JSON list of C-alpha atoms and ligand atoms in Angstrom, two decimals:
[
{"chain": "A", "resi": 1, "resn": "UNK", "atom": "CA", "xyz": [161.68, -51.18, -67.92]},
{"chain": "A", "resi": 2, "resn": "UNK", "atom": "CA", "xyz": [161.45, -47.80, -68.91]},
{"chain": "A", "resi": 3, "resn": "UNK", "atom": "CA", "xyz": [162.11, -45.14, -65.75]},
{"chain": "A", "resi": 4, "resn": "UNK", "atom": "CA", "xyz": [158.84, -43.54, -65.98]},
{"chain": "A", "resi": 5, "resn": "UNK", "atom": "CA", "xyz": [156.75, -46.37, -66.74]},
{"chain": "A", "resi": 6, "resn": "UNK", "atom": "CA", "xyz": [158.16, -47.91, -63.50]},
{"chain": "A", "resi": 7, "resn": "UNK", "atom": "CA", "xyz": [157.41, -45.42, -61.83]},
{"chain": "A", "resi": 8, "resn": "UNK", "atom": "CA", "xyz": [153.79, -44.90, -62.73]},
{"chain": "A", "resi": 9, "resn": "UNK", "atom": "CA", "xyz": [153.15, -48.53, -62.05]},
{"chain": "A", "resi": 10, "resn": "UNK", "atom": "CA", "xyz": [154.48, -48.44, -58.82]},
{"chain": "A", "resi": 11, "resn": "UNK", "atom": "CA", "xyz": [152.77, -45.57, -57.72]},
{"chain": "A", "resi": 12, "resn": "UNK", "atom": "CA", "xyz": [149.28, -47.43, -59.37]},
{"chain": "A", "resi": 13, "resn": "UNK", "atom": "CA", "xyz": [149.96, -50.01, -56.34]},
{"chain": "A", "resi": 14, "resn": "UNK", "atom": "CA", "xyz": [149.40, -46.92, -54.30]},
{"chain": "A", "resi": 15, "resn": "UNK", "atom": "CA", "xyz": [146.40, -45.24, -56.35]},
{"chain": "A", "resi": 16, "resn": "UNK", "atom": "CA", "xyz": [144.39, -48.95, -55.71]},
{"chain": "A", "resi": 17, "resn": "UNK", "atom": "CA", "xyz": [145.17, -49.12, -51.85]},
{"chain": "A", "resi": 18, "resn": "UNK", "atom": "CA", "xyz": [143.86, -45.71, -51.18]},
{"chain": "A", "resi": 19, "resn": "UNK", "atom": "CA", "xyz": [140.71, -46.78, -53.77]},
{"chain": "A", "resi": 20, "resn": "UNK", "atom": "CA", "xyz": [140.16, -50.10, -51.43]},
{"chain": "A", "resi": 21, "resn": "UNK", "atom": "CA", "xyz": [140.78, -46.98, -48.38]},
{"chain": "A", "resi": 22, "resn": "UNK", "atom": "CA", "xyz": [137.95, -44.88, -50.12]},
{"chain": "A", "resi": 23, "resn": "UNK", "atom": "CA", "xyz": [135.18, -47.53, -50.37]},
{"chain": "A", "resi": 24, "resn": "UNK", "atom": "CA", "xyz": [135.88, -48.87, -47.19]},
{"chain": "A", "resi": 25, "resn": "UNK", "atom": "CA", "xyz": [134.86, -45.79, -45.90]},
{"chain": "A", "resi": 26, "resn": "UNK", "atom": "CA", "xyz": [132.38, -45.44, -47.66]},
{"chain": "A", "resi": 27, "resn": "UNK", "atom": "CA", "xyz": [130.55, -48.65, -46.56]},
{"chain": "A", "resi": 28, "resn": "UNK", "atom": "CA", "xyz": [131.46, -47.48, -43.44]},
{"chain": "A", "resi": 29, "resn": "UNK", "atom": "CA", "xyz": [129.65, -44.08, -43.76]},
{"chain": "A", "resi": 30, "resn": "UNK", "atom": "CA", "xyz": [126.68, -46.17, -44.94]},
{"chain": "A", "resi": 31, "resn": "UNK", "atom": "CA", "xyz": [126.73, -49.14, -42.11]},
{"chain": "A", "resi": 32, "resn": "UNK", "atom": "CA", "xyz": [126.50, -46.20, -39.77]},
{"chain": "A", "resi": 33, "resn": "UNK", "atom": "CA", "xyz": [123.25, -44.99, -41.61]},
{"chain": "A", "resi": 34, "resn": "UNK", "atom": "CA", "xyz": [121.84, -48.13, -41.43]},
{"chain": "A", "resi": 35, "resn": "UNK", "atom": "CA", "xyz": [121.93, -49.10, -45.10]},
{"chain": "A", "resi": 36, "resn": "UNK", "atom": "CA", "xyz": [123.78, -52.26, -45.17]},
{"chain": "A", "resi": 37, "resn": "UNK", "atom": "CA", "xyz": [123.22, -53.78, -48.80]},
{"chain": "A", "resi": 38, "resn": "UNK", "atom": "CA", "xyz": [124.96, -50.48, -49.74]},
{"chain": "A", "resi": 39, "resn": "UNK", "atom": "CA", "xyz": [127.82, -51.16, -46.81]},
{"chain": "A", "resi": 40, "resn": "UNK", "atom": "CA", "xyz": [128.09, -54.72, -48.59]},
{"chain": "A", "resi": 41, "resn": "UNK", "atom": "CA", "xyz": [128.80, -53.11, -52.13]},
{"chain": "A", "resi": 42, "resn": "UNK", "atom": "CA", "xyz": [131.37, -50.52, -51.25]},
{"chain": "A", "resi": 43, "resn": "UNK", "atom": "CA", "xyz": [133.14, -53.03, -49.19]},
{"chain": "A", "resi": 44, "resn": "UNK", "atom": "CA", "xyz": [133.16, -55.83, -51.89]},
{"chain": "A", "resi": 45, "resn": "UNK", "atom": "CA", "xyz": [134.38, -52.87, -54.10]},
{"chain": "A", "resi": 46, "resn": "UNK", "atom": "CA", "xyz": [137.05, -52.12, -51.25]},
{"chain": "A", "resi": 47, "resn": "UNK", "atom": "CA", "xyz": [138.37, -56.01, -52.05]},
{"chain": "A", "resi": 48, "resn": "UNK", "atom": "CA", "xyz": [138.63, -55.94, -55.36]},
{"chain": "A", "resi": 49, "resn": "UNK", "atom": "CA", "xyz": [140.21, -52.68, -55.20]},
{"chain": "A", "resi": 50, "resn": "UNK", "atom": "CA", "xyz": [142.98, -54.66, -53.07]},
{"chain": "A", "resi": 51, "resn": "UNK", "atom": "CA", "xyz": [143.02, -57.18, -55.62]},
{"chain": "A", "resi": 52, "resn": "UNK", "atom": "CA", "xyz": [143.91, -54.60, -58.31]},
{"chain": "A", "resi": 53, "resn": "UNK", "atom": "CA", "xyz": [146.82, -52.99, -56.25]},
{"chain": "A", "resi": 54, "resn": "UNK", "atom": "CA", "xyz": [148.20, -56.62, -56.02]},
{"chain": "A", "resi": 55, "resn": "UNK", "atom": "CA", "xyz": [148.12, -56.81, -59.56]},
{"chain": "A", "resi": 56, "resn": "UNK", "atom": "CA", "xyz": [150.03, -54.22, -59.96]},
{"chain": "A", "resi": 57, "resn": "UNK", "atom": "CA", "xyz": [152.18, -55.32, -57.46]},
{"chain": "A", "resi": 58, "resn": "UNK", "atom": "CA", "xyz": [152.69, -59.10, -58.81]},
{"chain": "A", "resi": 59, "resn": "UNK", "atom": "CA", "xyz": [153.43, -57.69, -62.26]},
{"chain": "A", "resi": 60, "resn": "UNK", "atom": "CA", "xyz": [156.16, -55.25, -61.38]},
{"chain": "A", "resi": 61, "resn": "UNK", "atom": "CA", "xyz": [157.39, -58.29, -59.25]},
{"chain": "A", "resi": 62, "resn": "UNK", "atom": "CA", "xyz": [157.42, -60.93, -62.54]},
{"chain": "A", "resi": 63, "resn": "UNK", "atom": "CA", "xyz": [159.03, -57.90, -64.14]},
{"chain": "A", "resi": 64, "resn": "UNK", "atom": "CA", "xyz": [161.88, -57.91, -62.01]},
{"chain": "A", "resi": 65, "resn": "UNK", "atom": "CA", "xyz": [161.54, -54.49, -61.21]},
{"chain": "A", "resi": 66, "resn": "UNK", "atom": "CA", "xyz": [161.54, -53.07, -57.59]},
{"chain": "A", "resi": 67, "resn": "UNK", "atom": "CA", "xyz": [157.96, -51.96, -55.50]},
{"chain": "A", "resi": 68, "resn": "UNK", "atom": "CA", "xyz": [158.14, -49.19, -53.34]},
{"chain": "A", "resi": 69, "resn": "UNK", "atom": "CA", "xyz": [155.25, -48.78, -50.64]},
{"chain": "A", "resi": 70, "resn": "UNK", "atom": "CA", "xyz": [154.33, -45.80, -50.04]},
{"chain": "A", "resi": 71, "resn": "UNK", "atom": "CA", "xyz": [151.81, -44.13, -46.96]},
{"chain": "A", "resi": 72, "resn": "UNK", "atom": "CA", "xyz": [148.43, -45.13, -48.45]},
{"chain": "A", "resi": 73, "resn": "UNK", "atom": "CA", "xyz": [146.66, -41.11, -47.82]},
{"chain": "A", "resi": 74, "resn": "UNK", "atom": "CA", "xyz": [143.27, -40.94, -45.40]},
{"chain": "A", "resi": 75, "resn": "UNK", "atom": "CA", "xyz": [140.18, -40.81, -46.78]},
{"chain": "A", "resi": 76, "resn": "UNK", "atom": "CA", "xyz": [139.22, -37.31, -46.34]},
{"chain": "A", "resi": 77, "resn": "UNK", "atom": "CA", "xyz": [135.81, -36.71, -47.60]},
{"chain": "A", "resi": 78, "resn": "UNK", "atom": "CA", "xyz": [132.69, -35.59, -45.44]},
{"chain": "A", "resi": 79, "resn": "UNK", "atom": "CA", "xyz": [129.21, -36.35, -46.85]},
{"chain": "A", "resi": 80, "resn": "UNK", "atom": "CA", "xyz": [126.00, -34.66, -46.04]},
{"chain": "A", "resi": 81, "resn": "UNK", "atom": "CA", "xyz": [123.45, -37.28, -47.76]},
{"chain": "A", "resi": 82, "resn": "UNK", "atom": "CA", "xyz": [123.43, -40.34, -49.72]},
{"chain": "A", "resi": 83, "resn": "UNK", "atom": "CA", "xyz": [123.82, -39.44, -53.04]},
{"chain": "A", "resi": 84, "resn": "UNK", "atom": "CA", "xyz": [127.23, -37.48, -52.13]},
{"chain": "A", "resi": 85, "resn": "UNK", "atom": "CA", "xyz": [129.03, -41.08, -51.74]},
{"chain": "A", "resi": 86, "resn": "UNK", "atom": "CA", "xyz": [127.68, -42.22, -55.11]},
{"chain": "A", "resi": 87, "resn": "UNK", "atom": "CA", "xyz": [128.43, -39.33, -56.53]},
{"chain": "A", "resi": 88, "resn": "UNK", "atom": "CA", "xyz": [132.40, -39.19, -55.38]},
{"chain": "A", "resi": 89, "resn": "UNK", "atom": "CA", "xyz": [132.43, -42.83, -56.19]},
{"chain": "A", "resi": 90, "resn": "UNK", "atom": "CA", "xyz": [131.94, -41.80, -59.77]},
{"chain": "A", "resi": 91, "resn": "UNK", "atom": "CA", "xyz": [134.20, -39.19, -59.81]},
{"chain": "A", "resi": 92, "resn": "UNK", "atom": "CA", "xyz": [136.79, -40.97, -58.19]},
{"chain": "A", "resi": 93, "resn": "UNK", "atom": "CA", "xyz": [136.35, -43.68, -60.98]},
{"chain": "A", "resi": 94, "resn": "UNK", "atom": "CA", "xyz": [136.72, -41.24, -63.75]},
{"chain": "A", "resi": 95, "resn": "UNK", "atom": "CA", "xyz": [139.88, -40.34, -61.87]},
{"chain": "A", "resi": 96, "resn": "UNK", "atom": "CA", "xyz": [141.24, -43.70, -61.96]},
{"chain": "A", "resi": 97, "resn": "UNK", "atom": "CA", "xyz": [140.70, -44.40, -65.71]},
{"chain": "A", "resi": 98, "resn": "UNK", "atom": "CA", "xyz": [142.66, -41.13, -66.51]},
{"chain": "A", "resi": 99, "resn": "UNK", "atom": "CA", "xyz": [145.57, -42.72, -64.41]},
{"chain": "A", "resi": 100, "resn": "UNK", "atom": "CA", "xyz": [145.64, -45.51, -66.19]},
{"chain": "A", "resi": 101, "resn": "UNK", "atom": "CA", "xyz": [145.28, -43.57, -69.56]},
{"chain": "A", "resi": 102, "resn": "UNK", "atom": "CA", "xyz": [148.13, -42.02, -68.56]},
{"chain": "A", "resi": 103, "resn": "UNK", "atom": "CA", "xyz": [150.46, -45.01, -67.68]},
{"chain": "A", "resi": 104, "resn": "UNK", "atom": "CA", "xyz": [149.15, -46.20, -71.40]},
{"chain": "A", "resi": 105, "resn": "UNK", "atom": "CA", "xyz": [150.36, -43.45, -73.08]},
{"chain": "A", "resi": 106, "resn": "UNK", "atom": "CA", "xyz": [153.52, -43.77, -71.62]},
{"chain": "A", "resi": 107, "resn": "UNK", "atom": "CA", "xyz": [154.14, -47.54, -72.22]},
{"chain": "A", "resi": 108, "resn": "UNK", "atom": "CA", "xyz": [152.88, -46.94, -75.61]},
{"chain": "A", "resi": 109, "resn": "UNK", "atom": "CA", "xyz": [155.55, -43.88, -75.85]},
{"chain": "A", "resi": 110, "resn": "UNK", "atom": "CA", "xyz": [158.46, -46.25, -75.30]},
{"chain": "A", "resi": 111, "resn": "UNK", "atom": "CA", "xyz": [156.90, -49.47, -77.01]},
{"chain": "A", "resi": 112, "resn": "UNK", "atom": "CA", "xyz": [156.65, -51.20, -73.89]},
{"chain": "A", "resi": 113, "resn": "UNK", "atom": "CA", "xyz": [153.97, -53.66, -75.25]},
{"chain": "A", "resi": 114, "resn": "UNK", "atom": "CA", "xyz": [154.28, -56.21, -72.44]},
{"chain": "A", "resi": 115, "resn": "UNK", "atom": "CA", "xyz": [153.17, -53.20, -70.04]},
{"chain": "A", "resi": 116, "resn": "UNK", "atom": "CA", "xyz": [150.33, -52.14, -72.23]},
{"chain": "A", "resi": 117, "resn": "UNK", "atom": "CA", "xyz": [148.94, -55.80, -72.82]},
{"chain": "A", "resi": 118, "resn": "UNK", "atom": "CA", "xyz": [148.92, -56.07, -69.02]},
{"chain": "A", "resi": 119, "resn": "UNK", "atom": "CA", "xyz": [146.87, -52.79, -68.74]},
{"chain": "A", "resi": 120, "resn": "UNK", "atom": "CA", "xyz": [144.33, -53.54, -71.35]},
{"chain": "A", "resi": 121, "resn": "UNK", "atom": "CA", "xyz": [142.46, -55.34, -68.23]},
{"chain": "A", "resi": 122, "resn": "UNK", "atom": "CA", "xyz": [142.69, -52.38, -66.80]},
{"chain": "A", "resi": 123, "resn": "UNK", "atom": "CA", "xyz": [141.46, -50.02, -69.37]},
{"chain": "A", "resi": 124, "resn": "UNK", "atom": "CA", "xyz": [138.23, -52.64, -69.97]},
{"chain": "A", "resi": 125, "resn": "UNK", "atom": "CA", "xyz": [137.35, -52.79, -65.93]},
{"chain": "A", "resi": 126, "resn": "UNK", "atom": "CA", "xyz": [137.71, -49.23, -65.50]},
{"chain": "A", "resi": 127, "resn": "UNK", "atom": "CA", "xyz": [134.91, -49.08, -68.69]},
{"chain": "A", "resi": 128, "resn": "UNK", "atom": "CA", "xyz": [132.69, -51.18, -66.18]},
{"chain": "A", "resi": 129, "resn": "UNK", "atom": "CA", "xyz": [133.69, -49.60, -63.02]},
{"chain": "A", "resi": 130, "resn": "UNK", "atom": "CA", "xyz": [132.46, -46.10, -64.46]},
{"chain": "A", "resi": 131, "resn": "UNK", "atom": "CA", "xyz": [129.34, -48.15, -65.84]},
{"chain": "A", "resi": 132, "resn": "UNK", "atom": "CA", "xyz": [128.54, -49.67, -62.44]},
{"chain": "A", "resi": 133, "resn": "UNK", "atom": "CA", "xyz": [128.88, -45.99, -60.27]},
{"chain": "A", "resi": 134, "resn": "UNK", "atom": "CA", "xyz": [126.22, -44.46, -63.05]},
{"chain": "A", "resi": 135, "resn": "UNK", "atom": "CA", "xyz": [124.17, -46.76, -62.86]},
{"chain": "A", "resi": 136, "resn": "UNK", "atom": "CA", "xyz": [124.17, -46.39, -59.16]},
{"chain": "A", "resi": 137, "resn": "UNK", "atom": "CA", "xyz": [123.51, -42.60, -59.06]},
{"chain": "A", "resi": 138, "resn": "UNK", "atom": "CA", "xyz": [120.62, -43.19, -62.06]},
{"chain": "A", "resi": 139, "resn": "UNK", "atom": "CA", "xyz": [118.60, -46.22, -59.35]},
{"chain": "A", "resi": 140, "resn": "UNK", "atom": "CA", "xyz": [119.18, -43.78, -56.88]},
{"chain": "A", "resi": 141, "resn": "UNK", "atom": "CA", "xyz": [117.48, -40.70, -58.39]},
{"chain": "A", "resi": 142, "resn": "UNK", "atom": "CA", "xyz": [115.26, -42.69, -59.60]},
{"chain": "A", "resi": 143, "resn": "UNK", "atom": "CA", "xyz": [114.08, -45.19, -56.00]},
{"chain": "A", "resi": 144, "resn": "UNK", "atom": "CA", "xyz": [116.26, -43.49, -53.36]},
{"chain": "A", "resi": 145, "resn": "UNK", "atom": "CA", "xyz": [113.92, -40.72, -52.71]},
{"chain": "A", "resi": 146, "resn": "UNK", "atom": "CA", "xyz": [111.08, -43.32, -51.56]},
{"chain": "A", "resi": 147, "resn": "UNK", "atom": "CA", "xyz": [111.61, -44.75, -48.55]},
{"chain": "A", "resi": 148, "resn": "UNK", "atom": "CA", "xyz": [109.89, -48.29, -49.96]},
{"chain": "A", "resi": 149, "resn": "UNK", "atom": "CA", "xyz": [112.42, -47.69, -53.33]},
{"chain": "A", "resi": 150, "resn": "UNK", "atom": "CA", "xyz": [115.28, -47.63, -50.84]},
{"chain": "A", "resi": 151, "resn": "UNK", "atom": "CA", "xyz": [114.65, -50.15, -49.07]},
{"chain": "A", "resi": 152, "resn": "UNK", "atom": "CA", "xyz": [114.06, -52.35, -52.31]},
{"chain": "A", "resi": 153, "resn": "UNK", "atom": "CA", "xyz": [117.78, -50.98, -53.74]},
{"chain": "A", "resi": 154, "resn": "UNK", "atom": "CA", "xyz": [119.66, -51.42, -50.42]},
{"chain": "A", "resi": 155, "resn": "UNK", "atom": "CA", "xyz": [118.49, -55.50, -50.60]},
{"chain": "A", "resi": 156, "resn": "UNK", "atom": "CA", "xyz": [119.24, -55.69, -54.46]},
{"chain": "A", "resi": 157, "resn": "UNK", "atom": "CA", "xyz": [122.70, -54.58, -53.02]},
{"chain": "A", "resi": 158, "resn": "UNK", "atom": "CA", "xyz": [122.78, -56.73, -50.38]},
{"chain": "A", "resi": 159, "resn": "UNK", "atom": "CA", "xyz": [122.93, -59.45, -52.88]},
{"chain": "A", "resi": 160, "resn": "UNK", "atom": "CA", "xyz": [126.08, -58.55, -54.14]},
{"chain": "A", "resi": 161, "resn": "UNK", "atom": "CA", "xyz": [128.92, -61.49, -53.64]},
{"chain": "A", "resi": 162, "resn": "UNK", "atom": "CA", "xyz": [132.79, -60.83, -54.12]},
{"chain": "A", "resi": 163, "resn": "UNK", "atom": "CA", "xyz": [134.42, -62.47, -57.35]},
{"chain": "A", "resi": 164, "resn": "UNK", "atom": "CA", "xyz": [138.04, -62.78, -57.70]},
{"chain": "A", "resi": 165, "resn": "UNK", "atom": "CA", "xyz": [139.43, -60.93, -60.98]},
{"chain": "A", "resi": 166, "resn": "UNK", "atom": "CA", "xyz": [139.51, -62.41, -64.32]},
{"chain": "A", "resi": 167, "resn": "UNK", "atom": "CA", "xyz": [142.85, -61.26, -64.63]},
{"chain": "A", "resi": 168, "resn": "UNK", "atom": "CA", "xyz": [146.03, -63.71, -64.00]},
{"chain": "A", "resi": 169, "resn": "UNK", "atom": "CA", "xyz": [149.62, -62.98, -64.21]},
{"chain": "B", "resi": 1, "resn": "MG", "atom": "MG1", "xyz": [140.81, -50.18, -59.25]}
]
């Protein structure tokens, strides 16, 4: 496998860990306001954010190429209301997909189609993930601001049950 491609893969296992880090926090943040269908989202986004760093993990592994852990960083955000967590959910998101663009481009650079088959997954749930976080912020400025709407939108969140990922290797 191409040095660099390696490399950025490896470091991916990384990117997801702190991701599962990020959301866990932020349930945290909002089982400590009380808002528990929102805790349950963020930390069923936490898991699958695991399951994505082990998918990097597993294919570097069938690769035959080495994984390096590294420190997984602490989340250091402070939030003064609600919409803040949404809102840095989204932008970390948009984050993600340009880290993946970027391990694209350079699989594609060295016609390392294997790598770039495995990320197509990636570039599809990162699509939805984006999808999901504005749609969150748009329910929110739209119910949050009502205490009834809240309550309504923290048990539609509630609801939310953990699914493994489509993706097998
Ligand atoms: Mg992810």
């Amino acid at each position: 496998m191409n040095t660099k491609v390696h490399e950025l893969l490896n470091q991916q296992i990384n990117k997801e860990f702190f991701s599962a880090y990020l959301y866990l926090d932020f349930s945290n943040y909002f089982e400590d306001a009380g808002l528990d269908g929102f805790a349950n989202w963020y930390k069923i986004q936490a898991q699958e954010e695991r399951d994505h760093a082990m998918l990097f993990y597993q294919y570097l592994q069938n690769e035959s190429q080495k994984v390096t852990l590294e420190a997984i960083a602490k989340p250091d955000k402070v939030f003064t209301c609600h919409m803040d967590v949404l809102k840095a959910g989204l932008e970390h998101e948009r984050y993600v997909t340009a880290l993946i663009h970027d391990i694209y481009a350079a699989a594609y650079e060295v016609r390392d189609f294997r790598t770039m088959q495995f990320l197509d997954w990636f570039v599809k749930e990162q699509g939805e993930e984006e999808t999901n976080a504005t749609d969150l912020i748009t329910k929110m400025e739209l119910f949050g601001t009502d205490p009834r709407g809240l309550y309504l939108l923290n048990q539609e969140l509630a609801a939310r049950v953990y699914t493994a990922p489509s993706l097998v290797i």
